[in-house]
Amino acid sequence: MFKILKYTLSDLMRSKWVYIYTTFYLVLTTALFWLSNDLAKVIISLMNVVLVLSPLIAALFATLYHHQSREFTELLLAQPVRRTAIFLGQYFGVAMSMSVSLAAGLGVPFLFYGLLVSAQVWNFATLLLAGIALSLIFSALAFYVALRTENKIKGFSLTILIWLFFAVIYDGLFLLLLVLFNDYPLDNFALGASVLNPLNLSRMLILMKLDISALMSYSGAVFQRFLGTAAGIGVAAFCLAAWIAIPIFGIRKTALTKDF
Amino acid sequence: MKYLFIIWIFISTACQSKGESRVLEVGSDSPFTTIRQAVHAALPGDEVLVCPGIYKEGQIIIDKKISITGQDFPILDGQNKSEVLTIVCDSVSVTGLLIRNVGTSHIEDRAGIRVRKSGHFSICGNILSNTFFGIYLEHARDGLVENNEIQGEALQENTSGNAIHLWYCNNIRVDGNRVGGHRDGIYLEFVNNSLISGNVSRNNLRYGLHFMFSNEDNYFNNRFSGNGAGVAVMFSKKINMWDNVFEQNQGRASYGLLLKEIYDASIYRNTFTENTIGIHVEGCARVNYKHNDFLNNGWALKMAGGCLDNAFTANNFVSNTFDLSTGSFTETNGFDGNYWNDYTGYDLDKDNIGDVPYHPVKLFSYVVTQTPESIVLLHSVFVELINFSEKVSPLFTPANVADHHPLMHYINWEEIQQ
């Protein structure tokens, strides 16, 4: 598996799109620093971009890579290599290159601007970890979908739909339900629903860290109390881990049974 | 001749006792060893000078026009059993004492220094620590409470008192005190024509400043920070709140400033920073808000029902999560000429006034008012989307809530003043 991972990584390292992606984050972060010296503000602005873009790019990249390397994959399948090793190696290769791009793109300007001495170091770490988790989750989902669908267009659309669902539609439905069931106590429902969506969960984790005054209101305090405790952080980490693990199991299962 | 001499002696002794004040020294090596003895022996106009030491005398009642001065902060210890100084006479001054350990009582409101039915007093430069109530003025008038430092050890609201407590007072000046660790920092009820200025009230369990039924008072240059529920002012008329700072009052029911049933007030040049709610307005009429700064608050303004003729002019609204949320907004409340950092309009004629009106109520702030739990969706893409579409074509948010002359630049009112 590690050999495949290494091949995938070195293959992607030669792709200019990985560099473009990294450069994009580099330029964005540097520009935001340039415009505002307030680290907390920069983190909020970055948060919106990272939470929307990193899953989308990761998903697109994983799908494209899967289709692009199909011939190489078929060649590998003809060799005495375990199937799970091939596909998981490829997945981790893509996911790692995405994570490294993100970490480099965000991290370098932050280091440059003296992050390590500022109080925001943990907030930034949360943002980075959330971004990496989302990259891992969405590249796994995309890989799984790509493996399951022979039709490229269909697979592609489905991947985009999944992203759109978690990024926008989920929140819309969530808000609709909250407004409809206004008369009932919704604290626990809201908590549960935001823990289930990895994007919402990441956003809440970052916002809680950033100490937004509006989140100190009554219902904000409910979430603060939940995510502020060790148990809350544990649940959040477990949910994110589950979101990574479930599609990986899917990839493994499909890889073992799929007829090429 | 002999008679004349006797008369002269008589007059001169009378003058001495009346005109020149004596100094009665209290201390272990002094003529008086307890403050109570000195007060007992003093005549009106005398000064009781308390030397350094620890005095555990229980309650001392001052019923003469004398001044009590501490040298290097002598300690008056209530031993957690009793009130310390009780002033029941006009023209008493208390300076430079350290009063401690009054002790909590559920039956009586014990205080470090109490003034009862007296006037023309001055309480200056004292340190009070762990006093149940710090300075308690009841039915007092024409007095001065200045530069005292009052620090409590309050843990629970129902077993703690207020640092400076005024009840049925008139014409009092509360100036330059530093208070904290009590239930309320400064508490006023039925207090008129008074000036509260330059005080710092922080980390109190409930309110930094709390006043009710107190009319025609001025609150200038105070700082209220980190109090459990900020500052609450209710049922008062004709008050002026100028140049105060309200900061970091955060929590589930926390406000920078809570205004309830306030009439004819002026709120000028105050700064509201990092509060859950900057100002919560309820049932207020004819209140003018001018040149205030609202920075980094959750809600800069929350207006509940029953507000009439309130005017918001030339305020700065910067980096608040929500600028305004309102239950029912009437036409008579108005925003005009404020700076809103969320304003995205343009200014073609370059007169520093935006050409399109600014609507401070966003759709999401409306939604959060209806469904508080939806705050979890703050900053999500969907919320940004609906806010944007609502901005383009308002459907839910009140169209009459608008600033028709939004400013393009931050108002530096310190510069304007000069």
mmCIF file of N, CA, C and O in Angstrom, chain A residues 55-125:
data_model
loop_
_atom_site.group_PDB
_atom_site.id
_atom_site.type_symbol
_atom_site.label_atom_id
_atom_site.label_comp_id
_atom_site.label_asym_id
_atom_site.label_seq_id
_atom_site.Cartn_x
_atom_site.Cartn_y
_atom_site.Cartn_z
ATOM 1 N N PRO A 55 -13.354 20.958 0.715
ATOM 2 C CA PRO A 55 -14.062 19.718 0.363
ATOM 3 C C PRO A 55 -14.358 19.615 -1.133
ATOM 4 O O PRO A 55 -14.227 18.531 -1.716
ATOM 5 N N LEU A 56 -14.713 20.742 -1.747
ATOM 6 C CA LEU A 56 -15.036 20.719 -3.178
ATOM 7 C C LEU A 56 -13.818 20.309 -4.007
ATOM 8 O O LEU A 56 -13.886 19.398 -4.850
ATOM 9 N N ILE A 57 -12.709 20.980 -3.735
ATOM 10 C CA ILE A 57 -11.496 20.692 -4.513
ATOM 11 C C ILE A 57 -11.039 19.260 -4.273
ATOM 12 O O ILE A 57 -10.664 18.534 -5.205
ATOM 13 N N ALA A 58 -11.099 18.839 -2.997
ATOM 14 C CA ALA A 58 -10.672 17.473 -2.668
ATOM 15 C C ALA A 58 -11.534 16.463 -3.424
ATOM 16 O O ALA A 58 -11.031 15.485 -3.991
ATOM 17 N N ALA A 59 -12.855 16.718 -3.447
ATOM 18 C CA ALA A 59 -13.763 15.783 -4.115
ATOM 19 C C ALA A 59 -13.478 15.740 -5.609
ATOM 20 O O ALA A 59 -13.392 14.656 -6.212
ATOM 21 N N LEU A 60 -13.325 16.916 -6.224
ATOM 22 C CA LEU A 60 -13.061 16.968 -7.666
ATOM 23 C C LEU A 60 -11.741 16.285 -8.002
ATOM 24 O O LEU A 60 -11.645 15.498 -8.942
ATOM 25 N N PHE A 61 -10.737 16.572 -7.206
ATOM 26 C CA PHE A 61 -9.418 16.006 -7.444
ATOM 27 C C PHE A 61 -9.440 14.484 -7.367
ATOM 28 O O PHE A 61 -8.863 13.793 -8.217
ATOM 29 N N ALA A 62 -10.121 13.974 -6.327
ATOM 30 C CA ALA A 62 -10.183 12.525 -6.148
ATOM 31 C C ALA A 62 -10.873 11.872 -7.338
ATOM 32 O O ALA A 62 -10.402 10.854 -7.888
ATOM 33 N N THR A 63 -11.998 12.461 -7.777
ATOM 34 C CA THR A 63 -12.734 11.899 -8.924
ATOM 35 C C THR A 63 -11.865 11.912 -10.171
ATOM 36 O O THR A 63 -11.722 10.895 -10.861
ATOM 37 N N LEU A 64 -11.281 13.072 -10.445
ATOM 38 C CA LEU A 64 -10.448 13.214 -11.645
ATOM 39 C C LEU A 64 -9.280 12.235 -11.612
ATOM 40 O O LEU A 64 -8.983 11.575 -12.598
ATOM 41 N N TYR A 65 -8.653 12.139 -10.445
ATOM 42 C CA TYR A 65 -7.479 11.273 -10.359
ATOM 43 C C TYR A 65 -7.858 9.824 -10.603
ATOM 44 O O TYR A 65 -7.173 9.086 -11.314
ATOM 45 N N HIS A 66 -8.989 9.439 -10.047
ATOM 46 C CA HIS A 66 -9.452 8.052 -10.231
ATOM 47 C C HIS A 66 -9.655 7.751 -11.711
ATOM 48 O O HIS A 66 -9.204 6.732 -12.216
ATOM 49 N N HIS A 67 -10.333 8.641 -12.405
ATOM 50 C CA HIS A 67 -10.600 8.392 -13.820
ATOM 51 C C HIS A 67 -9.326 8.489 -14.647
ATOM 52 O O HIS A 67 -9.119 7.727 -15.580
ATOM 53 N N GLN A 68 -8.479 9.440 -14.292
ATOM 54 C CA GLN A 68 -7.263 9.678 -15.049
ATOM 55 C C GLN A 68 -6.310 8.486 -14.983
ATOM 56 O O GLN A 68 -5.688 8.113 -15.964
ATOM 57 N N SER A 69 -6.238 7.892 -13.785
ATOM 58 C CA SER A 69 -5.249 6.825 -13.591
ATOM 59 C C SER A 69 -5.859 5.438 -13.789
ATOM 60 O O SER A 69 -5.342 4.449 -13.301
ATOM 61 N N ARG A 70 -6.972 5.396 -14.525
ATOM 62 C CA ARG A 70 -7.664 4.125 -14.690
ATOM 63 C C ARG A 70 -6.778 3.081 -15.387
ATOM 64 O O ARG A 70 -6.719 1.925 -14.965
ATOM 65 N N GLU A 71 -6.065 3.507 -16.415
ATOM 66 C CA GLU A 71 -5.222 2.561 -17.144
ATOM 67 C C GLU A 71 -4.118 2.016 -16.256
ATOM 68 O O GLU A 71 -3.831 0.820 -16.241
ATOM 69 N N PHE A 72 -3.484 2.905 -15.509
ATOM 70 C CA PHE A 72 -2.435 2.486 -14.576
ATOM 71 C C PHE A 72 -3.000 1.539 -13.526
ATOM 72 O O PHE A 72 -2.381 0.542 -13.167
ATOM 73 N N THR A 73 -4.228 1.862 -13.063
ATOM 74 C CA THR A 73 -4.884 1.002 -12.072
ATOM 75 C C THR A 73 -5.105 -0.387 -12.646
ATOM 76 O O THR A 73 -4.849 -1.405 -11.986
ATOM 77 N N GLU A 74 -5.563 -0.430 -13.912
ATOM 78 C CA GLU A 74 -5.808 -1.739 -14.535
ATOM 79 C C GLU A 74 -4.506 -2.508 -14.684
ATOM 80 O O GLU A 74 -4.475 -3.728 -14.495
ATOM 81 N N LEU A 75 -3.462 -1.795 -15.003
ATOM 82 C CA LEU A 75 -2.140 -2.425 -15.094
ATOM 83 C C LEU A 75 -1.731 -3.007 -13.744
ATOM 84 O O LEU A 75 -1.274 -4.142 -13.638
ATOM 85 N N LEU A 76 -1.946 -2.222 -12.711
ATOM 86 C CA LEU A 76 -1.592 -2.684 -11.369
ATOM 87 C C LEU A 76 -2.400 -3.910 -10.974
ATOM 88 O O LEU A 76 -1.902 -4.819 -10.312
ATOM 89 N N LEU A 77 -3.680 -3.889 -11.388
ATOM 90 C CA LEU A 77 -4.561 -4.995 -11.014
ATOM 91 C C LEU A 77 -4.073 -6.315 -11.620
ATOM 92 O O LEU A 77 -4.344 -7.392 -11.082
ATOM 93 N N ALA A 78 -3.379 -6.196 -12.736
ATOM 94 C CA ALA A 78 -2.863 -7.392 -13.383
ATOM 95 C C ALA A 78 -1.662 -7.957 -12.632
ATOM 96 O O ALA A 78 -1.238 -9.094 -12.861
ATOM 97 N N GLN A 79 -1.068 -7.142 -11.754
ATOM 98 C CA GLN A 79 0.096 -7.584 -10.993
ATOM 99 C C GLN A 79 -0.352 -8.289 -9.700
ATOM 100 O O GLN A 79 -1.482 -8.094 -9.248
ATOM 101 N N PRO A 80 0.542 -9.028 -9.104
ATOM 102 C CA PRO A 80 0.183 -9.668 -7.828
ATOM 103 C C PRO A 80 0.212 -8.667 -6.668
ATOM 104 O O PRO A 80 1.080 -8.727 -5.800
ATOM 105 N N VAL A 81 -0.702 -7.698 -6.723
ATOM 106 C CA VAL A 81 -0.813 -6.701 -5.653
ATOM 107 C C VAL A 81 -2.221 -6.799 -5.101
ATOM 108 O O VAL A 81 -3.176 -6.998 -5.864
ATOM 109 N N ARG A 82 -2.336 -6.641 -3.771
ATOM 110 C CA ARG A 82 -3.685 -6.732 -3.192
ATOM 111 C C ARG A 82 -4.526 -5.540 -3.629
ATOM 112 O O ARG A 82 -4.047 -4.410 -3.674
ATOM 113 N N ARG A 83 -5.802 -5.826 -3.929
ATOM 114 C CA ARG A 83 -6.683 -4.768 -4.426
ATOM 115 C C ARG A 83 -6.841 -3.632 -3.425
ATOM 116 O O ARG A 83 -6.802 -2.460 -3.794
ATOM 117 N N THR A 84 -7.053 -3.985 -2.142
ATOM 118 C CA THR A 84 -7.241 -2.923 -1.149
ATOM 119 C C THR A 84 -6.002 -2.031 -1.109
ATOM 120 O O THR A 84 -6.123 -0.810 -0.953
ATOM 121 N N ALA A 85 -4.825 -2.643 -1.271
ATOM 122 C CA ALA A 85 -3.595 -1.855 -1.232
ATOM 123 C C ALA A 85 -3.585 -0.834 -2.358
ATOM 124 O O ALA A 85 -3.233 0.324 -2.164
ATOM 125 N N ILE A 86 -4.015 -1.260 -3.543
ATOM 126 C CA ILE A 86 -4.014 -0.339 -4.689
ATOM 127 C C ILE A 86 -4.933 0.849 -4.431
ATOM 128 O O ILE A 86 -4.514 2.018 -4.485
ATOM 129 N N PHE A 87 -6.199 0.551 -4.089
ATOM 130 C CA PHE A 87 -7.174 1.646 -4.006
ATOM 131 C C PHE A 87 -6.971 2.513 -2.772
ATOM 132 O O PHE A 87 -7.062 3.740 -2.847
ATOM 133 N N LEU A 88 -6.672 1.864 -1.646
ATOM 134 C CA LEU A 88 -6.435 2.684 -0.452
ATOM 135 C C LEU A 88 -5.163 3.498 -0.613
ATOM 136 O O LEU A 88 -5.095 4.646 -0.183
ATOM 137 N N GLY A 89 -4.162 2.914 -1.270
ATOM 138 C CA GLY A 89 -2.936 3.658 -1.546
ATOM 139 C C GLY A 89 -3.216 4.889 -2.380
ATOM 140 O O GLY A 89 -2.764 5.992 -2.072
ATOM 141 N N GLN A 90 -4.016 4.674 -3.436
ATOM 142 C CA GLN A 90 -4.372 5.817 -4.291
ATOM 143 C C GLN A 90 -5.151 6.882 -3.510
ATOM 144 O O GLN A 90 -4.860 8.077 -3.591
ATOM 145 N N TYR A 91 -6.137 6.388 -2.701
ATOM 146 C CA TYR A 91 -6.947 7.345 -1.931
ATOM 147 C C TYR A 91 -6.068 8.163 -0.988
ATOM 148 O O TYR A 91 -6.144 9.394 -0.960
ATOM 149 N N PHE A 92 -5.238 7.467 -0.215
ATOM 150 C CA PHE A 92 -4.414 8.199 0.753
ATOM 151 C C PHE A 92 -3.424 9.123 0.053
ATOM 152 O O PHE A 92 -3.106 10.198 0.562
ATOM 153 N N GLY A 93 -2.978 8.724 -1.126
ATOM 154 C CA GLY A 93 -2.093 9.597 -1.901
ATOM 155 C C GLY A 93 -2.774 10.912 -2.246
ATOM 156 O O GLY A 93 -2.240 12.003 -1.985
ATOM 157 N N VAL A 94 -3.983 10.805 -2.785
ATOM 158 C CA VAL A 94 -4.731 12.020 -3.148
ATOM 159 C C VAL A 94 -5.025 12.840 -1.900
ATOM 160 O O VAL A 94 -4.772 14.058 -1.849
ATOM 161 N N ALA A 95 -5.561 12.176 -0.855
ATOM 162 C CA ALA A 95 -5.952 12.887 0.365
ATOM 163 C C ALA A 95 -4.751 13.583 0.995
ATOM 164 O O ALA A 95 -4.847 14.736 1.425
ATOM 165 N N MET A 96 -3.597 12.883 0.983
ATOM 166 C CA MET A 96 -2.415 13.494 1.591
ATOM 167 C C MET A 96 -1.936 14.703 0.803
ATOM 168 O O MET A 96 -1.569 15.721 1.383
ATOM 169 N N SER A 97 -1.945 14.575 -0.517
ATOM 170 C CA SER A 97 -1.464 15.720 -1.299
ATOM 171 C C SER A 97 -2.380 16.924 -1.108
ATOM 172 O O SER A 97 -1.925 18.061 -1.009
ATOM 173 N N MET A 98 -3.695 16.649 -0.985
ATOM 174 C CA MET A 98 -4.635 17.750 -0.721
ATOM 175 C C MET A 98 -4.346 18.393 0.635
ATOM 176 O O MET A 98 -4.309 19.620 0.768
ATOM 177 N N SER A 99 -4.142 17.554 1.638
ATOM 178 C CA SER A 99 -3.901 18.062 2.988
ATOM 179 C C SER A 99 -2.603 18.854 3.047
ATOM 180 O O SER A 99 -2.546 19.922 3.669
ATOM 181 N N VAL A 100 -1.577 18.332 2.377
ATOM 182 C CA VAL A 100 -0.289 19.022 2.397
ATOM 183 C C VAL A 100 -0.410 20.385 1.701
ATOM 184 O O VAL A 100 0.090 21.401 2.194
ATOM 185 N N SER A 101 -1.136 20.397 0.565
ATOM 186 C CA SER A 101 -1.342 21.671 -0.137
ATOM 187 C C SER A 101 -2.016 22.684 0.770
ATOM 188 O O SER A 101 -1.594 23.844 0.867
ATOM 189 N N LEU A 102 -3.058 22.223 1.447
ATOM 190 C CA LEU A 102 -3.811 23.113 2.342
ATOM 191 C C LEU A 102 -2.912 23.618 3.466
ATOM 192 O O LEU A 102 -2.855 24.824 3.737
ATOM 193 N N ALA A 103 -2.209 22.680 4.091
ATOM 194 C CA ALA A 103 -1.367 23.043 5.228
ATOM 195 C C ALA A 103 -0.273 24.017 4.795
ATOM 196 O O ALA A 103 0.001 25.005 5.490
ATOM 197 N N ALA A 104 0.323 23.756 3.649
ATOM 198 C CA ALA A 104 1.385 24.648 3.180
ATOM 199 C C ALA A 104 0.814 26.008 2.810
ATOM 200 O O ALA A 104 1.346 27.055 3.197
ATOM 201 N N GLY A 105 -0.312 25.994 2.066
ATOM 202 C CA GLY A 105 -0.908 27.240 1.590
ATOM 203 C C GLY A 105 -1.339 28.144 2.734
ATOM 204 O O GLY A 105 -1.181 29.361 2.686
ATOM 205 N N LEU A 106 -1.898 27.553 3.797
ATOM 206 C CA LEU A 106 -2.338 28.359 4.933
ATOM 207 C C LEU A 106 -1.193 28.614 5.901
ATOM 208 O O LEU A 106 -1.068 29.696 6.460
ATOM 209 N N GLY A 107 -0.393 27.580 6.088
ATOM 210 C CA GLY A 107 0.593 27.616 7.170
ATOM 211 C C GLY A 107 1.745 28.561 6.933
ATOM 212 O O GLY A 107 2.152 29.281 7.847
ATOM 213 N N VAL A 108 2.254 28.597 5.700
ATOM 214 C CA VAL A 108 3.456 29.397 5.442
ATOM 215 C C VAL A 108 3.229 30.883 5.748
ATOM 216 O O VAL A 108 3.995 31.483 6.511
ATOM 217 N N PRO A 109 2.138 31.495 5.214
ATOM 218 C CA PRO A 109 1.932 32.912 5.563
ATOM 219 C C PRO A 109 1.725 33.119 7.062
ATOM 220 O O PRO A 109 2.189 34.112 7.614
ATOM 221 N N PHE A 110 1.040 32.156 7.696
ATOM 222 C CA PHE A 110 0.806 32.292 9.140
ATOM 223 C C PHE A 110 2.121 32.278 9.903
ATOM 224 O O PHE A 110 2.323 33.078 10.815
ATOM 225 N N LEU A 111 3.006 31.360 9.532
ATOM 226 C CA LEU A 111 4.314 31.299 10.186
ATOM 227 C C LEU A 111 5.069 32.595 9.949
ATOM 228 O O LEU A 111 5.687 33.161 10.835
ATOM 229 N N PHE A 112 4.958 33.062 8.707
ATOM 230 C CA PHE A 112 5.654 34.266 8.300
ATOM 231 C C PHE A 112 5.199 35.462 9.133
ATOM 232 O O PHE A 112 5.979 36.334 9.485
ATOM 233 N N TYR A 113 3.886 35.498 9.443
ATOM 234 C CA TYR A 113 3.354 36.631 10.185
ATOM 235 C C TYR A 113 3.422 36.433 11.693
ATOM 236 O O TYR A 113 2.710 37.060 12.458
ATOM 237 N N GLY A 114 4.267 35.494 12.127
ATOM 238 C CA GLY A 114 4.487 35.340 13.563
ATOM 239 C C GLY A 114 3.332 34.721 14.299
ATOM 240 O O GLY A 114 2.892 35.204 15.336
ATOM 241 N N LEU A 115 2.805 33.637 13.736
ATOM 242 C CA LEU A 115 1.676 32.976 14.366
ATOM 243 C C LEU A 115 2.081 32.346 15.687
ATOM 244 O O LEU A 115 1.353 32.394 16.665
ATOM 245 N N LEU A 116 3.261 31.749 15.719
ATOM 246 C CA LEU A 116 3.633 30.929 16.875
ATOM 247 C C LEU A 116 3.707 31.734 18.160
ATOM 248 O O LEU A 116 3.557 31.190 19.242
ATOM 249 N N VAL A 117 3.919 33.028 18.033
ATOM 250 C CA VAL A 117 3.971 33.830 19.251
ATOM 251 C C VAL A 117 2.603 34.434 19.585
ATOM 252 O O VAL A 117 2.439 35.017 20.636
ATOM 253 N N SER A 118 1.634 34.287 18.686
ATOM 254 C CA SER A 118 0.341 34.922 18.958
ATOM 255 C C SER A 118 -0.582 33.965 19.700
ATOM 256 O O SER A 118 -0.369 32.759 19.740
ATOM 257 N N ALA A 119 -1.644 34.561 20.265
ATOM 258 C CA ALA A 119 -2.582 33.763 21.050
ATOM 259 C C ALA A 119 -3.491 32.937 20.144
ATOM 260 O O ALA A 119 -4.229 32.082 20.611
ATOM 261 N N GLN A 120 -3.448 33.217 18.846
ATOM 262 C CA GLN A 120 -4.381 32.572 17.930
ATOM 263 C C GLN A 120 -3.885 31.221 17.433
ATOM 264 O O GLN A 120 -4.509 30.614 16.568
ATOM 265 N N VAL A 121 -2.772 30.743 17.977
ATOM 266 C CA VAL A 121 -2.162 29.546 17.416
ATOM 267 C C VAL A 121 -3.111 28.344 17.470
ATOM 268 O O VAL A 121 -3.218 27.576 16.513
ATOM 269 N N TRP A 122 -3.886 28.239 18.549
ATOM 270 C CA TRP A 122 -4.807 27.097 18.657
ATOM 271 C C TRP A 122 -6.007 27.243 17.742
ATOM 272 O O TRP A 122 -6.529 26.264 17.221
ATOM 273 N N ASN A 123 -6.449 28.489 17.553
ATOM 274 C CA ASN A 123 -7.553 28.720 16.622
ATOM 275 C C ASN A 123 -7.142 28.336 15.215
ATOM 276 O O ASN A 123 -7.894 27.713 14.461
ATOM 277 N N PHE A 124 -5.902 28.707 14.888
ATOM 278 C CA PHE A 124 -5.412 28.374 13.569
ATOM 279 C C PHE A 124 -5.270 26.860 13.419
ATOM 280 O O PHE A 124 -5.618 26.282 12.398
ATOM 281 N N ALA A 125 -4.779 26.221 14.485
ATOM 282 C CA ALA A 125 -4.633 24.763 14.444
ATOM 283 C C ALA A 125 -5.996 24.105 14.216
ATOM 284 O O ALA A 125 -6.124 23.154 13.430
#
